[in-house]
Amino acid sequence: MSRELLCVESLRLRAGEGNEQRSLVSDVSFSVHEGRVTTLIGSSGSGKSLSCLAGLGLLPLGVRRAGGRVTLCGRDLDGLSPAAHRQMLGREAALIMQNPMSCFDPLHTIGSHFQETLAAHENGRLDMDRCTEVLARVGFEQPRQMLPLFPFEMSGGMLQRVMIALALLLGARLLVADEPTTDLDVVSQARVLDILDDLCREQGLGILLVTHDLSIVARLAREAYVMHAGRVVEQGEVTAIFESPRHHVTRELLRAHHDLAGFAPVDASCGAKT
Amino acid sequence: MTILELSKVTRRYRQGGWFRRSRALVAVQEVSLALDPGCCLGLIGRSGSGKSTLGRLVLGLETPNSGAVLWKGRDVRGLRGPDYLDFRRNVQVVFQNVQAAVNPRLPVWKIVAEPVENFDGLSGAAARKAAVALLLRVDLREKDADHLPHQFSGGMLQRVCIARALASRPACLVLDEAVSSLDMAVQAQIIDLLDEIRRDTGAACLFISHDIRVIRRACDELAVMHQGRLVDRLPRPFAPGPAAHPVLSELINAILPAAPKAPKL
């Protein structure tokens, strides 16, 4: 059994005060293991992003954890001091966000983004070899030439790969990817997914992937949790979920998915169905 | 009869640098195409291939550096007064980023009523009545009319944007990645809605997307853009022959599998 990197047990999230309280997520449990991609699936507003942010202890302002336990890399988040928590983020677990175009500071080069990350955790010296090494891991053939570039000089797909490289810089074993390819075109998307697959398969990282696109789930994931209205309605192996979905929400998601995506990715069969 | 036509349109931008150091970036280069009533043309390409610029040229939001956009056979740059109003009224757009496309402080009926007020001269209760009718047309409910944009999900807000685009009864709709940021189930619903509207109104559509699955479902004809040029055109059923442009095969091959492969043991 591979090591468990993240374990969330009966998580409950609430927003608002007093009578205005709303329950956003209730009784959600999931876990992420080394060397596997685990996904949270669901339509917009089903609570998947919040659940994964809660897993890192990074809830947005106004949302609080009303119950449940989160164990990140073997340590209970409740027992951690803020400083210790901060040390874990980046070294043990890292987050990849949806919009690479707006996540980078437009006034700073890629190199100084790397430096900033190093400064936040270590002595802040820009270690060229480490930067080029992680950039090479995400598929840049000439990593050294990327460092002096500004974010606007790169495409969305390249920036998303830089974001993954930044996440890997301090040796995180758990990657939390919240809709990592929604903003990219299909070609860049395939590239980024290949890289995530490699990281997981060959380097044994654990990945928690949040998505609404079932093609991405089919491409990458082994385990899936289907969320609806703040609850997990179905969980299991991805193949099982695709073959015999049990809950009606899952069936509805799959129906919509096959409706639009029932398209064989082979040239010859393109257009077989009009 | 062709209602809107691009003839050898080129659009360049200056990129970077001050004074003379800037470089010219050719976003759209000598593109010619025609939009016929009731026909949906899909425009596909990777990001940065000039699809959106082409859409903006069609809308008259950009002026071409050379070539011309012809509305009913007349150059859009030469339209004045009522002729220009006719063009504006008949060419409408739905953008991808729905949250940014609406005024966050207006209730949705006012958002939809704006073109009604501008083009039909209605106001007050009459404008509201027209707006509510449009909201019903895109499958929203009457009680949604007084809600603010932040109370809607992305898919519902996209319906509001479609209602607004329909308000002036356009003859031509530009859909710039109109479904790309929505989830799968909602994408299919929105495409079906657009299809229905197209059949009802006979409007011409320019459907911009990078996802051939969406194009296949929505469009009659496909045009492929690459580095600012129109490199390939395909009629239904979009079966690329051996002579198809490599970009098209790249876009098709990048489509993810619909179902997981058998588990690797």
Coordinates of C-alpha atoms in Angstrom, one line a residue:
Chain A
M1 CA 0.0 0.0 0.0
S2 CA 1.4 3.3 -1.0
R3 CA 1.8 6.1 1.5
E4 CA -1.2 8.2 2.2
L5 CA -0.5 11.9 1.5
L6 CA -3.8 13.5 2.3
C7 CA -6.7 12.2 4.3
V8 CA -9.9 14.2 4.8
E9 CA -12.5 12.8 7.1
S10 CA -16.1 13.8 7.4
L11 CA -15.3 17.4 6.5
R12 CA -18.0 20.0 7.1
L13 CA -17.6 23.6 5.8
R14 CA -19.8 26.5 6.7
A15 CA -20.0 30.2 5.7
G16 CA -21.7 33.1 7.4
E17 CA -22.5 33.9 11.0
G18 CA -25.5 33.3 13.3
N19 CA -28.8 32.9 11.5
E20 CA -27.2 33.5 8.1
Q21 CA -25.1 30.3 8.3
R22 CA -25.0 28.2 5.2
S23 CA -23.6 24.7 4.9
L24 CA -21.3 24.4 1.9
V25 CA -19.8 21.0 2.3
S26 CA -21.0 18.3 4.6
D27 CA -19.6 14.9 5.5
V28 CA -17.0 14.7 2.7
S29 CA -14.2 12.2 3.1
F30 CA -11.4 11.4 0.6
S31 CA -7.8 10.4 0.6
V32 CA -4.9 10.8 -1.8
H33 CA -2.1 8.3 -2.1
E34 CA 1.4 8.4 -3.6
G35 CA 1.7 7.4 -7.2
R36 CA -2.0 7.9 -7.9
V37 CA -4.2 10.6 -9.4
T38 CA -7.4 11.1 -7.3
T39 CA -10.1 13.3 -8.7
L40 CA -13.0 15.2 -7.4
I41 CA -15.7 15.5 -10.1
G42 CA -18.9 17.5 -10.1
S43 CA -20.7 20.3 -11.8
S44 CA -19.9 23.9 -10.9
G45 CA -20.9 24.8 -7.3
S46 CA -20.8 21.3 -6.0
G47 CA -18.1 22.1 -3.4
K48 CA -15.1 20.4 -5.0
S49 CA -12.7 23.3 -5.0
L50 CA -13.5 24.2 -1.4
S51 CA -13.0 20.6 -0.3
C52 CA -9.5 20.5 -1.9
L53 CA -8.6 23.9 -0.5
A54 CA -9.7 22.7 3.0
G55 CA -7.3 19.7 2.4
L56 CA -4.5 22.2 2.3
G57 CA -5.9 24.4 5.1
L58 CA -6.2 27.3 2.7
L59 CA -9.9 28.1 3.0
P60 CA -11.0 31.5 1.7
L61 CA -12.0 34.2 4.1
G62 CA -15.5 33.7 5.5
V63 CA -15.5 29.9 5.1
R64 CA -14.6 27.8 8.1
R65 CA -14.2 24.2 8.9
A66 CA -17.1 23.3 11.2
G67 CA -16.1 19.7 11.6
G68 CA -14.0 16.8 10.4
R69 CA -10.3 16.1 10.4
V70 CA -7.6 16.8 7.8
T71 CA -4.4 14.9 7.9
L72 CA -1.7 16.3 5.5
C73 CA 1.3 14.1 5.1
G74 CA 0.7 12.4 8.3
R75 CA 0.1 15.5 10.5
D76 CA -3.2 16.7 11.7
L77 CA -3.8 20.3 10.5
D78 CA -5.5 21.3 13.8
G79 CA -2.4 20.5 15.8
L80 CA -0.1 22.6 13.6
S81 CA 1.1 26.1 14.4
P82 CA 0.7 28.6 11.6
A83 CA 4.5 28.6 11.0
A84 CA 4.7 24.8 10.8
H85 CA 1.7 24.8 8.5
R86 CA 3.3 27.3 6.2
Q87 CA 6.5 25.3 6.1
M88 CA 4.6 22.3 5.0
L89 CA 2.9 24.1 2.1
G90 CA 5.4 24.1 -0.7
R91 CA 7.7 21.5 0.8
E92 CA 5.1 18.7 1.2
A93 CA 2.1 19.9 -0.8
A94 CA 1.7 22.4 -3.5
L95 CA -1.2 23.9 -5.4
I96 CA -1.6 24.4 -9.1
M97 CA -4.3 26.9 -10.1
Q98 CA -6.6 27.3 -13.0
N99 CA -5.6 30.6 -14.6
P100 CA -1.9 30.6 -15.4
M101 CA -2.2 33.9 -17.2
S102 CA -3.2 35.8 -14.1
C103 CA -1.2 33.9 -11.4
F104 CA 2.1 35.3 -12.3
D105 CA 3.4 38.8 -11.5
P106 CA 3.6 40.5 -14.9
L107 CA 6.5 42.7 -13.7
H108 CA 8.8 39.9 -12.7
T109 CA 10.6 37.3 -14.8
I110 CA 10.1 33.6 -14.4
G111 CA 13.5 33.5 -12.7
S112 CA 12.5 35.9 -10.0
H113 CA 9.3 33.9 -9.4
F114 CA 11.6 30.9 -8.6
Q115 CA 13.7 33.1 -6.4
E116 CA 10.6 34.3 -4.5
T117 CA 9.6 30.7 -3.8
L118 CA 13.1 29.8 -2.6
A119 CA 13.2 33.0 -0.4
A120 CA 10.0 32.1 1.2
H121 CA 11.3 28.7 2.4
E122 CA 15.1 28.8 2.2
N123 CA 17.9 31.3 2.0
G124 CA 16.6 32.8 -1.2
R125 CA 19.7 32.3 -3.3
L126 CA 18.6 31.5 -6.9
D127 CA 20.0 28.0 -7.4
M128 CA 20.2 27.8 -11.2
D129 CA 20.7 24.0 -11.3
R130 CA 17.6 23.3 -9.3
C131 CA 15.5 25.7 -11.3
T132 CA 16.7 24.2 -14.6
E133 CA 16.2 20.7 -13.3
V134 CA 12.5 21.2 -12.4
L135 CA 11.9 23.1 -15.6
A136 CA 13.4 20.2 -17.5
R137 CA 11.1 17.8 -15.6
V138 CA 8.0 19.7 -17.0
G139 CA 9.2 19.3 -20.5
F140 CA 11.2 22.5 -21.3
E141 CA 14.1 21.6 -23.6
Q142 CA 16.1 24.7 -22.9
P143 CA 15.2 25.5 -19.3
R144 CA 17.9 28.0 -18.8
Q145 CA 16.5 30.3 -21.5
M146 CA 13.1 30.4 -19.8
L147 CA 14.3 32.1 -16.6
P148 CA 14.8 35.6 -18.0
L149 CA 11.4 35.6 -19.8
F150 CA 8.5 37.6 -18.5
P151 CA 5.1 35.9 -18.1
F152 CA 3.6 37.8 -21.1
E153 CA 6.2 36.4 -23.3
M154 CA 5.0 32.8 -22.7
S155 CA 1.8 31.0 -23.8
G156 CA -0.8 29.8 -21.4
G157 CA 0.4 26.2 -21.7
M158 CA 4.0 27.2 -21.0
L159 CA 3.0 29.2 -18.0
Q160 CA 1.0 26.3 -16.6
R161 CA 4.1 24.1 -17.0
V162 CA 6.1 26.8 -15.2
M163 CA 3.5 26.7 -12.4
I164 CA 4.0 22.9 -12.1
A165 CA 7.7 23.4 -12.0
L166 CA 7.4 26.0 -9.2
A167 CA 5.2 23.5 -7.3
L168 CA 8.0 20.8 -7.7
L169 CA 10.8 23.2 -6.8
L170 CA 10.8 22.4 -3.1
G171 CA 10.2 18.7 -3.5
A172 CA 6.4 18.5 -2.8
R173 CA 5.1 15.0 -2.9
L174 CA 1.4 16.1 -3.1
L175 CA 0.1 18.2 -6.0
V176 CA -3.3 19.7 -5.7
A177 CA -4.5 20.8 -9.1
D178 CA -7.7 22.8 -9.3
E179 CA -9.0 22.7 -12.9
P180 CA -5.4 22.9 -14.2
T181 CA -6.2 22.9 -17.9
T182 CA -9.6 24.6 -18.2
D183 CA -8.0 27.7 -19.6
L184 CA -5.8 26.0 -22.2
D185 CA -6.4 24.9 -25.7
V186 CA -6.7 21.2 -26.4
V187 CA -3.1 20.7 -27.6
S188 CA -1.6 22.4 -24.6
Q189 CA -4.1 20.6 -22.4
A190 CA -2.9 17.2 -23.7
R191 CA 0.7 18.3 -23.0
V192 CA 0.1 19.3 -19.4
L193 CA -1.9 16.2 -18.7
D194 CA 1.0 14.0 -20.1
I195 CA 3.4 15.8 -17.7
L196 CA 1.1 15.3 -14.7
D197 CA 0.8 11.6 -15.7
D198 CA 4.6 11.2 -15.9
L199 CA 5.1 12.9 -12.5
C200 CA 2.6 10.5 -11.0
R201 CA 3.6 7.3 -12.7
E202 CA 7.4 7.7 -12.8
Q203 CA 8.2 9.9 -9.8
G204 CA 5.4 8.6 -7.6
L205 CA 3.8 12.0 -6.7
G206 CA 0.3 12.0 -5.4
I207 CA -2.1 14.3 -7.3
L208 CA -5.5 15.5 -6.2
L209 CA -7.2 16.8 -9.3
V210 CA -10.4 18.9 -9.4
T211 CA -12.2 18.9 -12.7
H212 CA -15.6 18.9 -14.4
D213 CA -14.3 17.4 -17.6
L214 CA -14.7 13.6 -17.5
S215 CA -12.3 13.2 -20.4
I216 CA -9.5 14.4 -18.1
V217 CA -10.6 11.9 -15.5
A218 CA -10.6 9.2 -18.1
R219 CA -7.2 10.2 -19.2
L220 CA -5.4 10.4 -15.9
A221 CA -7.2 9.3 -12.8
R222 CA -7.5 6.0 -11.0
E223 CA -9.9 7.0 -8.2
A224 CA -12.7 9.4 -8.4
Y225 CA -15.1 11.0 -6.0
V226 CA -18.3 12.4 -7.5
M227 CA -19.6 15.5 -5.6
H228 CA -23.1 17.0 -5.7
A229 CA -24.4 19.8 -3.6
G230 CA -21.6 19.6 -1.1
R231 CA -21.6 15.9 -0.6
V232 CA -19.8 12.9 -2.1
V233 CA -22.5 10.9 -3.8
E234 CA -20.3 8.2 -5.3
Q235 CA -16.7 7.0 -5.1
G236 CA -14.6 4.3 -6.5
E237 CA -12.2 3.3 -9.3
V238 CA -12.6 5.4 -12.4
T239 CA -13.1 2.4 -14.7
A240 CA -16.0 1.2 -12.5
I241 CA -17.6 4.6 -12.4
F242 CA -17.5 4.8 -16.2
E243 CA -18.8 1.3 -16.7
S244 CA -21.5 1.1 -14.1
P245 CA -22.3 4.4 -12.4
R246 CA -24.6 3.9 -9.4
H247 CA -25.8 7.3 -8.5
H248 CA -28.1 9.3 -10.8
V249 CA -25.9 12.4 -10.6
T250 CA -23.0 10.3 -11.9
R251 CA -25.2 8.9 -14.7
E252 CA -26.3 12.4 -15.7
L253 CA -22.7 13.6 -15.8
L254 CA -21.7 10.6 -17.9
R255 CA -24.6 11.1 -20.2
A256 CA -23.7 14.7 -20.9
H257 CA -20.1 13.7 -21.3
H258 CA -20.7 11.0 -23.9
D259 CA -23.2 13.2 -25.6
L260 CA -20.5 15.8 -26.4
A261 CA -17.3 13.8 -26.2
G262 CA -18.3 10.5 -27.9
F263 CA -15.6 11.3 -30.5
A264 CA -12.9 8.8 -31.2
P265 CA -9.5 10.5 -31.2
V266 CA -8.4 8.8 -34.4
D267 CA -8.2 10.5 -37.8
A268 CA -9.9 7.8 -39.7
S269 CA -13.1 7.7 -37.6
C270 CA -13.4 11.5 -37.4
G271 CA -16.8 12.4 -38.6
A272 CA -18.1 8.8 -38.6
K273 CA -21.2 10.2 -36.8
T274 CA -22.6 13.4 -38.1
Chain B
M1 CA -27.3 35.7 -50.2
T2 CA -24.2 36.5 -48.2
I3 CA -24.9 39.0 -45.4
L4 CA -21.4 39.5 -44.1
E5 CA -18.2 39.0 -45.9
L6 CA -14.5 39.4 -45.1
S7 CA -12.4 40.1 -48.1
K8 CA -8.6 39.7 -47.7
V9 CA -8.7 41.1 -44.2
T10 CA -5.4 41.7 -42.5
R11 CA -4.9 43.0 -39.0
R12 CA -1.5 43.9 -37.5
Y13 CA -0.6 44.9 -34.0
R14 CA 2.5 46.7 -32.8
Q15 CA 4.2 44.6 -30.1
G16 CA 6.6 45.6 -27.4
G17 CA 9.3 48.3 -27.4
W18 CA 9.1 52.1 -27.5
F19 CA 9.4 54.3 -30.6
R20 CA 10.9 52.4 -33.4
R21 CA 11.8 49.3 -31.6
S22 CA 8.4 47.7 -31.8
R23 CA 7.7 44.7 -34.0
A24 CA 4.6 44.1 -36.1
L25 CA 2.6 41.1 -35.0
V26 CA 0.3 39.9 -37.8
A27 CA -2.8 38.6 -36.0
V28 CA -5.0 38.0 -39.1
Q29 CA -3.5 37.8 -42.5
E30 CA -5.5 38.0 -45.8
V31 CA -8.5 36.1 -44.6
S32 CA -11.6 35.9 -46.8
L33 CA -14.8 34.3 -45.7
A34 CA -18.5 34.7 -46.1
L35 CA -21.4 34.2 -43.6
D36 CA -24.7 33.1 -45.1
P37 CA -28.1 33.3 -43.3
G38 CA -28.9 30.2 -41.2
C39 CA -25.4 28.8 -41.7
C40 CA -23.1 28.1 -38.8
L41 CA -19.4 28.4 -39.6
G42 CA -17.0 26.9 -37.0
L43 CA -13.6 28.6 -36.6
I44 CA -11.1 26.4 -35.0
G45 CA -7.4 26.9 -34.1
R46 CA -5.0 26.9 -31.2
S47 CA -4.8 29.8 -28.9
G48 CA -3.0 32.7 -30.5
S49 CA -4.0 31.7 -34.0
G50 CA -6.0 34.8 -34.6
K51 CA -9.5 33.4 -34.1
S52 CA -10.7 36.0 -31.6
T53 CA -9.2 38.9 -33.6
L54 CA -11.1 37.6 -36.6
G55 CA -14.3 37.6 -34.5
R56 CA -13.6 41.2 -33.4
L57 CA -13.1 42.2 -37.0
V58 CA -16.5 40.8 -37.9
L59 CA -18.0 42.7 -35.1
G60 CA -16.4 45.9 -36.1
L61 CA -14.6 46.2 -32.8
E62 CA -11.3 46.2 -34.8
T63 CA -10.6 47.9 -38.1
P64 CA -8.6 45.9 -40.6
N65 CA -5.3 47.3 -41.7
S66 CA -6.0 46.2 -45.2
G67 CA -8.9 44.4 -46.9
A68 CA -12.5 45.1 -45.9
V69 CA -15.4 43.8 -43.9
L70 CA -18.5 44.0 -46.0
W71 CA -22.0 44.3 -44.6
K72 CA -24.6 43.5 -47.2
G73 CA -21.9 44.3 -49.8
R74 CA -20.8 47.6 -48.3
D75 CA -17.6 48.3 -46.5
V76 CA -18.4 48.7 -42.7
R77 CA -15.9 51.6 -42.4
G78 CA -18.1 53.6 -44.8
L79 CA -21.4 53.1 -43.0
R80 CA -22.9 56.2 -41.4
G81 CA -26.0 57.0 -39.5
P82 CA -28.9 54.6 -40.0
D83 CA -26.8 52.2 -42.1
Y84 CA -24.3 51.9 -39.3
L85 CA -27.1 51.4 -36.8
D86 CA -28.5 48.6 -38.9
F87 CA -25.0 46.9 -38.9
R88 CA -24.6 47.3 -35.2
R89 CA -28.1 46.0 -34.5
N90 CA -27.6 42.9 -36.7
V91 CA -24.2 41.7 -35.6
Q92 CA -24.1 40.6 -32.0
V93 CA -21.7 38.8 -29.8
V94 CA -21.5 36.3 -27.0
F95 CA -18.1 36.2 -25.2
Q96 CA -16.4 33.5 -23.2
N97 CA -15.9 35.2 -19.9
V98 CA -19.5 35.7 -18.9
Q99 CA -18.7 37.3 -15.5
A100 CA -16.8 40.1 -17.2
A101 CA -19.3 40.6 -20.0
V102 CA -22.2 41.9 -17.8
N103 CA -22.5 44.9 -15.5
P104 CA -22.3 43.4 -12.0
R105 CA -24.6 46.1 -10.5
L106 CA -27.5 45.7 -12.9
P107 CA -30.3 43.2 -12.4
V108 CA -30.4 40.8 -15.4
W109 CA -33.6 42.2 -16.9
K110 CA -31.8 45.6 -17.2
I111 CA -28.8 43.9 -18.8
V112 CA -31.1 42.3 -21.4
A113 CA -33.3 45.4 -21.7
E114 CA -30.3 47.7 -22.7
P115 CA -30.3 46.7 -26.4
V116 CA -34.1 46.8 -26.4
E117 CA -34.0 50.4 -25.2
N118 CA -31.3 51.3 -27.6
F119 CA -32.6 49.8 -30.7
D120 CA -36.4 49.6 -30.3
G121 CA -36.8 52.7 -28.2
L122 CA -38.9 50.9 -25.6
S123 CA -38.6 52.0 -21.9
G124 CA -39.9 51.2 -18.5
A125 CA -42.5 48.4 -18.3
A126 CA -42.5 47.7 -22.0
A127 CA -38.7 47.2 -22.0
R128 CA -39.0 45.0 -18.9
K129 CA -41.7 42.9 -20.6
A130 CA -39.5 42.4 -23.7
A131 CA -36.5 41.5 -21.5
V132 CA -38.5 38.9 -19.5
A133 CA -39.8 37.4 -22.8
L134 CA -36.2 37.0 -23.9
L135 CA -35.1 35.5 -20.6
L136 CA -37.9 33.0 -20.9
R137 CA -36.7 32.3 -24.5
V138 CA -33.3 31.1 -23.1
D139 CA -35.0 28.9 -20.5
L140 CA -34.6 31.2 -17.5
R141 CA -37.5 31.9 -15.2
E142 CA -39.4 35.1 -14.7
K143 CA -38.4 35.4 -11.1
D144 CA -34.7 35.4 -12.2
A145 CA -35.2 38.8 -13.8
D146 CA -34.5 40.8 -10.7
H147 CA -31.5 38.9 -9.6
L148 CA -28.0 40.3 -9.9
P149 CA -25.3 38.6 -12.0
H150 CA -23.4 37.2 -9.0
Q151 CA -26.4 35.1 -8.0
F152 CA -26.2 33.1 -11.2
S153 CA -24.0 30.2 -12.2
G154 CA -21.8 30.5 -15.2
G155 CA -24.2 28.5 -17.4
M156 CA -27.2 30.7 -16.4
L157 CA -25.2 33.8 -16.9
Q158 CA -24.2 32.6 -20.4
R159 CA -27.9 32.3 -21.1
V160 CA -28.4 35.9 -20.0
C161 CA -25.6 36.9 -22.4
I162 CA -27.4 35.0 -25.2
A163 CA -30.7 36.7 -24.4
R164 CA -28.9 40.1 -24.6
A165 CA -27.4 39.2 -28.0
L166 CA -30.8 38.1 -29.3
A167 CA -32.6 41.2 -28.0
S168 CA -31.9 43.2 -31.2
R169 CA -33.0 40.3 -33.4
P170 CA -29.5 40.0 -35.1
A171 CA -28.9 38.5 -38.5
C172 CA -25.4 37.4 -37.4
L173 CA -24.1 36.1 -34.2
V174 CA -20.4 35.8 -33.2
L175 CA -19.9 33.2 -30.5
D176 CA -16.3 33.6 -29.2
E177 CA -15.6 30.5 -27.1
A178 CA -19.1 30.9 -25.8
V179 CA -19.1 27.5 -24.1
S180 CA -15.5 26.8 -23.3
S181 CA -15.5 27.7 -19.7
L182 CA -18.8 25.9 -18.8
D183 CA -19.0 22.4 -17.6
M184 CA -19.9 19.5 -20.0
A185 CA -23.5 19.2 -19.3
V186 CA -24.1 22.9 -19.6
Q187 CA -22.0 23.1 -22.8
A188 CA -24.4 20.6 -24.5
Q189 CA -27.5 22.5 -23.3
I190 CA -26.1 25.9 -24.5
I191 CA -25.2 24.4 -27.9
D192 CA -28.6 23.0 -28.3
L193 CA -30.2 26.3 -27.3
L194 CA -28.1 28.1 -29.9
D195 CA -29.0 25.6 -32.5
E196 CA -32.7 26.0 -31.8
I197 CA -32.3 29.8 -32.0
R198 CA -30.5 29.6 -35.2
R199 CA -33.2 27.5 -36.8
D200 CA -35.9 29.9 -35.5
T201 CA -34.3 33.1 -36.5
G202 CA -32.2 32.1 -39.5
A203 CA -29.2 34.0 -38.1
A204 CA -25.8 33.3 -39.4
C205 CA -23.3 32.2 -36.7
L206 CA -19.6 32.4 -36.4
F207 CA -18.7 29.8 -33.8
I208 CA -15.2 30.2 -32.5
S209 CA -13.7 27.4 -30.4
H210 CA -10.6 25.3 -30.0
D211 CA -12.5 22.2 -29.3
I212 CA -13.5 20.2 -32.3
R213 CA -16.1 18.2 -30.3
V214 CA -18.1 21.4 -29.8
I215 CA -17.7 22.5 -33.4
R216 CA -18.7 19.1 -34.7
R217 CA -21.9 19.3 -32.7
A218 CA -22.8 22.9 -33.5
C219 CA -21.6 23.8 -37.0
D220 CA -22.3 23.1 -40.7
E221 CA -18.8 24.0 -41.9
L222 CA -15.4 24.2 -40.3
A223 CA -12.6 26.7 -41.0
V224 CA -9.1 26.1 -39.5
M225 CA -6.9 29.0 -38.6
H226 CA -3.2 28.8 -38.0
Q227 CA -0.8 31.8 -37.4
G228 CA -3.4 34.3 -38.6
R229 CA -4.2 32.5 -41.9
L230 CA -7.2 30.4 -42.9
V231 CA -5.5 27.2 -43.8
D232 CA -8.2 24.7 -44.3
R233 CA -12.0 24.4 -44.7
L234 CA -14.1 21.3 -44.3
P235 CA -17.8 20.7 -44.8
R236 CA -19.8 18.3 -42.7
P237 CA -19.0 15.6 -41.6
F238 CA -15.6 17.1 -40.9
A239 CA -13.6 14.0 -42.1
P240 CA -10.1 15.3 -42.8
G241 CA -8.6 13.8 -45.9
P242 CA -4.9 13.0 -46.4
A243 CA -4.4 16.6 -47.5
A244 CA -5.8 18.1 -44.3
H245 CA -3.6 20.7 -42.7
P246 CA -1.3 19.3 -39.9
V247 CA -2.9 21.8 -37.4
L248 CA -6.2 20.1 -37.8
S249 CA -4.8 16.6 -37.2
E250 CA -3.0 18.1 -34.2
L251 CA -6.2 19.4 -32.8
I252 CA -8.0 16.2 -33.4
N253 CA -5.3 14.0 -31.9
A254 CA -5.2 16.1 -28.8
I255 CA -8.8 15.2 -28.0
L256 CA -8.8 13.1 -24.9
P257 CA -10.3 9.7 -24.7
A258 CA -14.0 9.6 -23.8
A259 CA -13.6 6.6 -21.5
P260 CA -10.7 5.2 -19.5
K261 CA -8.5 2.6 -21.0
A262 CA -8.5 -0.9 -19.5
P263 CA -6.6 -0.7 -16.2
K264 CA -2.9 -1.3 -16.5
L265 CA -1.8 -4.2 -14.3

